[in-house]
Coordinates of C-alpha atoms in Angstrom, one line a residue:
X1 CA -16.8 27.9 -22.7
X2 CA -16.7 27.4 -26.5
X3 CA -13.6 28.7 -27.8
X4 CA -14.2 31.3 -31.2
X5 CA -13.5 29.7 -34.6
X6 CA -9.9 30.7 -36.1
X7 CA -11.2 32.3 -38.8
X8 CA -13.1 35.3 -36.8
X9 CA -9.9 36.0 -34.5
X10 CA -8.9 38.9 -36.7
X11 CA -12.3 40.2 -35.5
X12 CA -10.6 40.5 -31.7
X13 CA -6.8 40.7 -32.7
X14 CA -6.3 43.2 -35.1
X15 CA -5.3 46.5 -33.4
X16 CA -7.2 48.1 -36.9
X17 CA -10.4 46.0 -36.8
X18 CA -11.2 47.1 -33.4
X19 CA -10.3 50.6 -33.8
X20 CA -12.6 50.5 -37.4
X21 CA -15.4 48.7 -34.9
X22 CA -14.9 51.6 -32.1
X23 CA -15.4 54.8 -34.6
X24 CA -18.1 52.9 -35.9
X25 CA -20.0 52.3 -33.5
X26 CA -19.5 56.0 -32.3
X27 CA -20.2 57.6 -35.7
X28 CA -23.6 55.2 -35.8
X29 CA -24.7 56.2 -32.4
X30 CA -24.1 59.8 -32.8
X31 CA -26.4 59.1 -36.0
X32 CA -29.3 58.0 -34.1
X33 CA -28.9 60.5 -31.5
X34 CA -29.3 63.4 -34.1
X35 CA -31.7 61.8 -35.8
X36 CA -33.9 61.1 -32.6
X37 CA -33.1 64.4 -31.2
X38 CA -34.1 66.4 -34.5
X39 CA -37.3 64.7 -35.1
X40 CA -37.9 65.5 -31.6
X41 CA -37.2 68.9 -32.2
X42 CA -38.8 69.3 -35.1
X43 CA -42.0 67.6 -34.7
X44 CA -43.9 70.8 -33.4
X45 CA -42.9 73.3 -35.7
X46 CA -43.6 70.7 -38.6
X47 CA -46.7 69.5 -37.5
X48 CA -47.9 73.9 -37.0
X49 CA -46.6 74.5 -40.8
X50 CA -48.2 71.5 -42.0
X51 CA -51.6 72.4 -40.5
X52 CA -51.2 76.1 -41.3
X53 CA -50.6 74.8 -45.0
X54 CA -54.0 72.8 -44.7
X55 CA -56.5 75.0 -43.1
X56 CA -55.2 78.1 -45.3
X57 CA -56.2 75.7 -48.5
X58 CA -59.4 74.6 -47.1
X59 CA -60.0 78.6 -45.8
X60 CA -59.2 79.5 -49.4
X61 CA -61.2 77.2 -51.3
X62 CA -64.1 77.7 -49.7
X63 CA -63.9 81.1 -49.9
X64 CA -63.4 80.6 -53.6
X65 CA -66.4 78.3 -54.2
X66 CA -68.7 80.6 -51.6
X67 CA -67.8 83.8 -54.1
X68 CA -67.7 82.3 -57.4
X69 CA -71.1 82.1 -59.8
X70 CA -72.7 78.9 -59.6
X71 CA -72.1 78.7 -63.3
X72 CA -68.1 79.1 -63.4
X73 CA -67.8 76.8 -60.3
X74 CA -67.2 73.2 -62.2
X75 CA -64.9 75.5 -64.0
X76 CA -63.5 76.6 -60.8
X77 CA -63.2 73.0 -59.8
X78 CA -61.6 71.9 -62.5
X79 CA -58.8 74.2 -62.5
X80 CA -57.9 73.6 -58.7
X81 CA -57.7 69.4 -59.5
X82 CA -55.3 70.4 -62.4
X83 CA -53.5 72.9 -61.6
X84 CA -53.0 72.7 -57.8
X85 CA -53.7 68.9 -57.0
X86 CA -56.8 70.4 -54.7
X87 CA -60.0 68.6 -55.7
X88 CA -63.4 68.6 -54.3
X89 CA -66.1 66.0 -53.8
X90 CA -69.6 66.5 -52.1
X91 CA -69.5 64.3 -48.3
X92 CA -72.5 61.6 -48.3
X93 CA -73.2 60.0 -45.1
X94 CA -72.3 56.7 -47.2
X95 CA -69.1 57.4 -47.9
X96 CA -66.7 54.4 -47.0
X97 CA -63.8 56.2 -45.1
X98 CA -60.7 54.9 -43.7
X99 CA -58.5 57.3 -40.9
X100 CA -55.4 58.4 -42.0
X101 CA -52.6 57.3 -41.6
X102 CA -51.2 56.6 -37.7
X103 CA -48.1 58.9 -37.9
X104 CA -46.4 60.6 -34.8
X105 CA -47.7 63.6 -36.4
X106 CA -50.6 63.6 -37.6
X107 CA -52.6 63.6 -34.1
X108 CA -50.7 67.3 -33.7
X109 CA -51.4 68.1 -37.0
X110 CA -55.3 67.1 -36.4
X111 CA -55.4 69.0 -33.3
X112 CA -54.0 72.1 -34.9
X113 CA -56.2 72.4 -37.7
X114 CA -59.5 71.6 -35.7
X115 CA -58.3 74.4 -33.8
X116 CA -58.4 76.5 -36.8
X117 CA -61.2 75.3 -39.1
X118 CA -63.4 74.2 -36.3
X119 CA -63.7 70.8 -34.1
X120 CA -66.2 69.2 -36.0
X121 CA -63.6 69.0 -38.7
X122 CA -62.7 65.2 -40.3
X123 CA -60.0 64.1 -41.3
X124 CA -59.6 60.4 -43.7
X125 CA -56.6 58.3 -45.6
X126 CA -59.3 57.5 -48.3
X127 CA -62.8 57.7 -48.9
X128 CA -64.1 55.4 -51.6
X129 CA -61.2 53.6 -51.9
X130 CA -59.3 57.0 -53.4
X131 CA -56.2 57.7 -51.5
X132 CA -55.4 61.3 -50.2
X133 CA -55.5 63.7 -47.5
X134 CA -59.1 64.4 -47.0
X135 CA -60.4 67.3 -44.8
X136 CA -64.3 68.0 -44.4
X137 CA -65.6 71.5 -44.7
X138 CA -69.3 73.2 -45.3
X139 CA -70.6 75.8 -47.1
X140 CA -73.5 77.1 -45.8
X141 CA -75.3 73.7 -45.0
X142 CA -73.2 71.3 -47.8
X143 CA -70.9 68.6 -46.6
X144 CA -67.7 68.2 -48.7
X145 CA -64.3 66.6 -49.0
X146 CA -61.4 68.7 -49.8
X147 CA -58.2 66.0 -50.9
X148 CA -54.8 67.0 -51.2
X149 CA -51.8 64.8 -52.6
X150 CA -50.4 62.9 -50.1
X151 CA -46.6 64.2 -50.8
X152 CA -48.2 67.6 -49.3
X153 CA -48.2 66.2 -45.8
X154 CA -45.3 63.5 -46.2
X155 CA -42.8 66.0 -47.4
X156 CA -40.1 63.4 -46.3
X157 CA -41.3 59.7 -46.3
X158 CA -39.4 57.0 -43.9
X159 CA -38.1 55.3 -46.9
X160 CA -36.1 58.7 -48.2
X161 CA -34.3 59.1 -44.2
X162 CA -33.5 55.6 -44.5
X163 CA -31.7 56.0 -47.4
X164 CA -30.2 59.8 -46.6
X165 CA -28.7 57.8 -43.5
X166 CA -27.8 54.4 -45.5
X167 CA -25.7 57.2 -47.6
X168 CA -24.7 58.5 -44.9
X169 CA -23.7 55.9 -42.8
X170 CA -21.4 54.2 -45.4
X171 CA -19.3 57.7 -46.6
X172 CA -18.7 57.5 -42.3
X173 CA -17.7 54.0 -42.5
X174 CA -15.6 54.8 -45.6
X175 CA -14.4 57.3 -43.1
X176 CA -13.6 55.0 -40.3
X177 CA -11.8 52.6 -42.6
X178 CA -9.5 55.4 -43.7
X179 CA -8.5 57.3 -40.2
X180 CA -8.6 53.7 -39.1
X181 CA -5.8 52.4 -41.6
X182 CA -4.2 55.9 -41.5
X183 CA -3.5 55.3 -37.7
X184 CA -2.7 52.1 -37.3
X185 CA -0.4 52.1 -40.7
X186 CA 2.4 53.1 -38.9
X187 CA 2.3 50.4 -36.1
X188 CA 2.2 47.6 -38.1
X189 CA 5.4 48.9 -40.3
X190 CA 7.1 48.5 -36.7
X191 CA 5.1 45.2 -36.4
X192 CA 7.0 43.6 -39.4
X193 CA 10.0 45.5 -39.3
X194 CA 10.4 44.2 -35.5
X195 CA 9.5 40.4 -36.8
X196 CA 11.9 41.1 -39.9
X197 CA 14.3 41.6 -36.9
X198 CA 13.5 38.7 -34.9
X199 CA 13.9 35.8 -38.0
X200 CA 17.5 37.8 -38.9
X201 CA 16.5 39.9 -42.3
X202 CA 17.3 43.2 -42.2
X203 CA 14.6 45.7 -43.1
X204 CA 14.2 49.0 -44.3
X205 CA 14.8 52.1 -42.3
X206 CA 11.3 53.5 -41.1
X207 CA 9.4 56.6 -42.3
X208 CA 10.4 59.4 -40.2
X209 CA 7.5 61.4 -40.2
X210 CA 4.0 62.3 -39.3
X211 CA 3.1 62.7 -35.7
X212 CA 5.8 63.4 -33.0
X213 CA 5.2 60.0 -31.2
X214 CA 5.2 57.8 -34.5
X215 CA 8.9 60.1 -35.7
X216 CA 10.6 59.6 -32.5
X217 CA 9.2 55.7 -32.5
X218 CA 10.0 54.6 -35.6
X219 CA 13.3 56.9 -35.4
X220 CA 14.4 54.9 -32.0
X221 CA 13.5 51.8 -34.0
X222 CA 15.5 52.5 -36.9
X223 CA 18.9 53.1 -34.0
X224 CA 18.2 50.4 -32.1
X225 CA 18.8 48.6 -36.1
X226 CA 22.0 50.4 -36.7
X227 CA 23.4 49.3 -33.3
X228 CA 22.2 45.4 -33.6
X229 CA 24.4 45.7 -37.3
X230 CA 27.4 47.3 -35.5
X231 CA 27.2 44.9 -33.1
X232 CA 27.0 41.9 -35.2
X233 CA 29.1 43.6 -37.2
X234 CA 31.9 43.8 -34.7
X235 CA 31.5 40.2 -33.2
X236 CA 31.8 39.0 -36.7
X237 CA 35.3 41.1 -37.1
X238 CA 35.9 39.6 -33.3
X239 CA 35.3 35.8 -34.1
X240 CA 37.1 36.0 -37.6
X241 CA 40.6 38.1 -35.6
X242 CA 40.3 35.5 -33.1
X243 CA 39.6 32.6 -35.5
X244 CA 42.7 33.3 -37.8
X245 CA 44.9 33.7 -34.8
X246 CA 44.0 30.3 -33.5
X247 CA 44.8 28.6 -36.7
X248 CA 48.7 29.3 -36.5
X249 CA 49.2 27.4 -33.1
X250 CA 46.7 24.6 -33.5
X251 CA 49.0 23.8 -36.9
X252 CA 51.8 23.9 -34.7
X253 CA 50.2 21.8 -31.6
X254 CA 49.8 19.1 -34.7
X255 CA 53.1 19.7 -35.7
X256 CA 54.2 18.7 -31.9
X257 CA 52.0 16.1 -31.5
X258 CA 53.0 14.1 -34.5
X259 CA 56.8 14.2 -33.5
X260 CA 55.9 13.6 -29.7
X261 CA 56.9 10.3 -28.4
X262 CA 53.1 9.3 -27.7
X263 CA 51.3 6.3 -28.0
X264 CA 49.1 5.5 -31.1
X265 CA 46.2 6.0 -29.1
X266 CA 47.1 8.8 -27.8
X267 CA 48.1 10.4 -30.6
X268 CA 44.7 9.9 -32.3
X269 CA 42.9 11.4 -29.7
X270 CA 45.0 14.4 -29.6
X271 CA 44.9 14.4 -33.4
X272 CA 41.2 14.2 -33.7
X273 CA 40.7 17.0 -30.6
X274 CA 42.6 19.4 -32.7
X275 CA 40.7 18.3 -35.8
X276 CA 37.6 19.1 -34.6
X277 CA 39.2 22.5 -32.8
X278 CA 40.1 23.7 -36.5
X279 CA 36.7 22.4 -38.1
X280 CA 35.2 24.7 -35.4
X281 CA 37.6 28.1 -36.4
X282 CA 36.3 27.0 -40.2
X283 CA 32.9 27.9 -39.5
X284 CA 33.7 30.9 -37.2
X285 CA 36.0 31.8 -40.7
X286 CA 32.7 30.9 -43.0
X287 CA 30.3 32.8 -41.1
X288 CA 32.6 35.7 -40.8
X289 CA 32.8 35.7 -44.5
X290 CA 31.7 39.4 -45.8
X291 CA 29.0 39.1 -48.4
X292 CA 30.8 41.7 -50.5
X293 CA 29.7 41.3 -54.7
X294 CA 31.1 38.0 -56.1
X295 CA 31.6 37.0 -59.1
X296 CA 28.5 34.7 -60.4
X297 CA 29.1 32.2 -63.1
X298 CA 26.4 29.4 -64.3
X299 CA 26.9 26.2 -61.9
X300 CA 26.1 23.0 -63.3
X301 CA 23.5 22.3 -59.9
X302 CA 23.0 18.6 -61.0
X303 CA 26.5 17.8 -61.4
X304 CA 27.8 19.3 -58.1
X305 CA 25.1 17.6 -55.9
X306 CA 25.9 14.3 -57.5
X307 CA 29.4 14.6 -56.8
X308 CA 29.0 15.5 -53.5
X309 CA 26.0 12.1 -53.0
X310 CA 29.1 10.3 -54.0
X311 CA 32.0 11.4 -51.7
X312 CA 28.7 11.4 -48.9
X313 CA 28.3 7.5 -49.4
X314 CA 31.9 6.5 -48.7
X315 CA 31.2 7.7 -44.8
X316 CA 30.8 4.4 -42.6
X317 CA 27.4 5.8 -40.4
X318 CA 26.1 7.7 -43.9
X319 CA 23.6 6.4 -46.3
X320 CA 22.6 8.1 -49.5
X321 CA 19.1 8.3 -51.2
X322 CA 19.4 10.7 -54.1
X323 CA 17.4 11.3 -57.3
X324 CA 18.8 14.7 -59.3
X325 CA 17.7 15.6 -62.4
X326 CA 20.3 16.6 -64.5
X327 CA 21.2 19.5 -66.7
X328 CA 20.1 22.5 -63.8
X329 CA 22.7 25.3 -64.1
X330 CA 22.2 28.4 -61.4
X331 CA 24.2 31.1 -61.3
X332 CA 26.3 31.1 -58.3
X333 CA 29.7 30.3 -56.5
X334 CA 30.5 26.6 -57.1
X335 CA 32.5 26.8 -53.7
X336 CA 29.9 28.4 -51.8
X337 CA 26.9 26.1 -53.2
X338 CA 29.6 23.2 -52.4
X339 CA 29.6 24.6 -48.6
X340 CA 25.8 24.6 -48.6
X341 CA 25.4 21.1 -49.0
X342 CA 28.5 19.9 -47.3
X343 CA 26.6 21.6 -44.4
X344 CA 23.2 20.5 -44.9
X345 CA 24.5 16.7 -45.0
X346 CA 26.9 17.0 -42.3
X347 CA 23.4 18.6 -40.2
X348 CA 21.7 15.4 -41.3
X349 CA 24.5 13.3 -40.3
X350 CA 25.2 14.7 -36.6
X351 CA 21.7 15.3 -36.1
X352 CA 19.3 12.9 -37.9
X353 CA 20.3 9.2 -37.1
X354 CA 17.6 7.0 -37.9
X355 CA 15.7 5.6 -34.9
X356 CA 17.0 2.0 -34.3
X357 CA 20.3 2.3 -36.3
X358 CA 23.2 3.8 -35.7
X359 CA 23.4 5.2 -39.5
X360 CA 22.1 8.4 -41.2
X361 CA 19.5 8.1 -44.0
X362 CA 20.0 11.3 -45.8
X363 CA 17.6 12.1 -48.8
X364 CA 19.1 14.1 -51.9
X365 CA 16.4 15.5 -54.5
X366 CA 16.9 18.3 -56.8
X367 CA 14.3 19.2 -59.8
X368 CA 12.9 21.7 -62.0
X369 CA 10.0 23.6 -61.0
X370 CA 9.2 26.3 -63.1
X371 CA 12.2 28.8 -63.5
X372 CA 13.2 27.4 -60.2
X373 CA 15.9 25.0 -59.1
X374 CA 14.4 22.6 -56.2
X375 CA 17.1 21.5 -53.7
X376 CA 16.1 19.4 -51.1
X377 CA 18.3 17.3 -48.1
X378 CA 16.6 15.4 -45.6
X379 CA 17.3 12.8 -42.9
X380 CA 14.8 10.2 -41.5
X381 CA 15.2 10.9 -37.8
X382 CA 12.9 12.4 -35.3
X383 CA 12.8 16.0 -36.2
X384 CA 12.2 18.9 -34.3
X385 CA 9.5 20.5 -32.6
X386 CA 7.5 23.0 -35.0
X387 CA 7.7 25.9 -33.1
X388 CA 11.2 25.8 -32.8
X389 CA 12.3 25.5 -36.6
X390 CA 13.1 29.1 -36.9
X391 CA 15.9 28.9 -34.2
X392 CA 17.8 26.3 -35.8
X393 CA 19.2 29.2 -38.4
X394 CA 20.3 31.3 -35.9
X395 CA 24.2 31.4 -35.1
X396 CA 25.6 29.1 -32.1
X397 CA 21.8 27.2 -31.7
X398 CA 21.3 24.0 -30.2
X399 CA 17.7 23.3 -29.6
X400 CA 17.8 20.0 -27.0
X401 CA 20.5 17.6 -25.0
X402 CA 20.6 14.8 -28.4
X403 CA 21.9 17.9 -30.8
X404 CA 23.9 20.0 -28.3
X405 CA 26.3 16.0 -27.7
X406 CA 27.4 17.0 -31.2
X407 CA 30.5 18.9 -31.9
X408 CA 30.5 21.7 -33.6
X409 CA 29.5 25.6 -33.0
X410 CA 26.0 25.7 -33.8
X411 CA 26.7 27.6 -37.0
X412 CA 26.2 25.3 -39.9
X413 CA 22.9 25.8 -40.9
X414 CA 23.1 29.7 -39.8
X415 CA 26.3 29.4 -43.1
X416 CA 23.7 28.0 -45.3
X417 CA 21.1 30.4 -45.0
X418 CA 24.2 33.1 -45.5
X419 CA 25.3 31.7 -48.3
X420 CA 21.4 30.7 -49.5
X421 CA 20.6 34.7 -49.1
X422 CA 23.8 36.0 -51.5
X423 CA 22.9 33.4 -54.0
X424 CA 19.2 35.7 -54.1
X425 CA 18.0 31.8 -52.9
X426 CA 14.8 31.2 -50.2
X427 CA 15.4 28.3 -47.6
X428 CA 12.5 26.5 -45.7
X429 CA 13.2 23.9 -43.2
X430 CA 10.4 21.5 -42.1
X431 CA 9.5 18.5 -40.8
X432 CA 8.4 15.3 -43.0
X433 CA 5.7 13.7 -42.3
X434 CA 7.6 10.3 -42.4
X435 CA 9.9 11.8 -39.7
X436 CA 13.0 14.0 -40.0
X437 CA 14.1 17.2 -41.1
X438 CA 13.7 18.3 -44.6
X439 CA 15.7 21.4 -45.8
X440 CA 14.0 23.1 -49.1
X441 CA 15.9 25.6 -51.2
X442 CA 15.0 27.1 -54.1
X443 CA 17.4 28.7 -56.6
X444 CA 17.0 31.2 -59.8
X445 CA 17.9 28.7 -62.9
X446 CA 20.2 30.0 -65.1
X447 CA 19.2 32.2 -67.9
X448 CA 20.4 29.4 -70.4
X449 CA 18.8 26.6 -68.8
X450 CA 15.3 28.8 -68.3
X451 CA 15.3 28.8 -72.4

């Protein structure tokens, strides 16, 4: 079975598309109904006026010709064509008739009038080749034709309830679209506030109002937010207690070990244990790290990232590709900017050897862009998988057994994108099509280097 192109899913998907599709459809089928059921209704008692209407002009003009003096009857005539559209003509057996026209009334309204003016009455569409309504009568032993307008018997033609409904149809649509939108408005501000929730933004507090089920929804919603940020709140306040405490005896632990009696070996192995223990409690410390307002002063961009390419390329398993333009001031925190790339190259580093070596090939580009500052790190390893980019910024993540051999506590990149947010910066990670990952970040630029 064919699968449907992409670009109709939001036909099937969309929660509002199909509810907009459903009162639709009602609204149009409860159209036709009335429409089939009143011209149902309304045939008989249309048809019975019409042919009243008809036989009470044809009973009246003959009447008026059969009592008028043969001398004022042109006049007579004359005044009915002009001033009530009625007009006249004698019937000759060669006159070229066509039927009227096949309607669902006019066989009722035939029947009605024969049953008034007499069965032998005719009935034609044109005669001559001049349309009308035409109706035979006699006078005394004279055939004629008595014509009215047209617009007489099709008070309402097809083409006029087409367009009544048309009008109609598309105020109900209009309709549709806006009870549509209006209920499923509500559901799709829990839609992105619950995805805003899932990627780690925080978003605003819900609309408390309207119907009882959407207040008490969004109202839960907007709890269940308060408690994830008193929770994340108090593991923060947990890791940074615990953290700080830890850093007192692991000074003291290297203290110990450096006046042990222990053999070089040794020693460095115990050194380098307690290194990387303390490199750990620095990001537990960093991440802890309240936002708060900080100070921002313009950072000379290209000048940090250059200095840090430079104390980068001194590491043995670390090779440096960079190309900076200079001159981009942000405003920022030099320390914190520092600490983003520190992490993003030390990511690179851990995570990103290049296949076939036992070095990193790390990637340093930063450039103008508009009133942006372009920052971008990447390595030339194998990546990861697409789906799976959005977990790498969340706290403690290790996405597969080649990253989780690394030490560290899976908090590096979830740091950057701390620090990224404050600085009022976006962050996009990727893969390149070359292989790798490639972290993007774009920064204000300084009003003074915008002019």
């Amino acid at each position: 079975m064919l699968a449907k192109p992409a670009r109709f899913a939001w036909l099937t998907s969309g929660l509002y598309w199909r509810t907009f599709f459903l009162l639709s459809f009602l609204i149009a089928a409860s159209m036709a109904a009335w429409v089939i059921s009143f011209r149902i209704v309304e045939r008989t008692p249309r048809a019975e006026q019409i042919a009243s209407q008809v036989a009470s002009i044809v009973t009246i003009t003959r009447s008026a010709l059969l009592h008028s003096a043969p001398s004022s009857r042109r006049e007579l005539l004359f005044d009915l064509a002009s001033n009530e559209g009625i007009r006249v003509y004698p019937r000759e057996e060669n006159d070229k008739v066509t039927p009227p026209q096949d309607t669902t009334l006019m066989p009722l309204i035939q029947s009605m009038v024969r049953s008034r003016l007499g069965i032998e009455t005719r009935f034609a569409g044109s005669v001559n080749d001049i349309p009308g309504f035409w109706i035979s009568f006699t006078i005394d032993d004279d055939d004629y034709w008595l014509t009215l307008d047209r617009e007489r018997i099709e008070r309402t033609s097809g083409i006029q309830l087409l367009g009544w409904a048309t009008i109609t149809l598309l105020l109900s649509l209009t309709g549709a679209a806006f009870i549509s939108r209006l209920i499923n408005l509500p559901l799709a501000r829990l839609t992105q506030a619950a995805r805003a929730i899932g990627r780690g933004q925080q978003p605003a507090p819900l609309p408390e109002r309207g119907p009882t089920e959407i207040r008490e929804a969004n109202g839960s919603f907007n709890q269940m937010v308060v408690d994830l940020n008193r929770v994340e709140s108090d593991r923060t306040l947990i890791l940074a207690g615990i953290s700080h405490d830890l850093r007192t005896p692991i000074s003291r632990m290297l203290l110990e070990v450096e006046m042990a009696k222990l053999s070089d070996e040794a020693r460095a192995g115990m050194q380098s244990d307690l290194a990387q223990m303390d490199a750990i409690i620095g990001q537990f410390l960093d991440y802890a790290r309240p936002a708060g307002e900080e100070v921002r002063q313009p950072v000379d961009l290209s000048a940090l990232i250059m200095d840090i390419a430079r104390e980068a390329s001194r590491l043995p398993d670390v090779q440096i590709f960079s190309d900076v333009t200079s001159g981009l001031e942000v405003l920022g925190n030099g320390i914190d900017l520092r600490r983003v790339v520190n992490n993003l190259i030390e990511n690179a580093r851990r995570y990103g050897k290049t296949p076939g070596s036992s070095r990193t090939d790390i990637d340093i580009r930063c450039w103008r862009e508009g009133d942006k500052a372009m920052l971008e790190v990447g390595d030339r390893g194998t990546g990861v998988p697409d789906s799976e980019l959005e977990q790498l910024l969340r706290p403690f993540t290790r996405l597969d057994s080649a990253r989780s051999q690394a030490n560290g506590a899976g908090l590096g990149l979830a740091i950057v994108e701390r620090v990224v947010q404050r600085h009022g910066a976006t962050l996009r990670l990727s893969n390149r099509d070359q292989g790798g990952l490639l972290a993007r970040i774009a920064f204000q630029l300084a009003p003074a280097t915008k002019a």
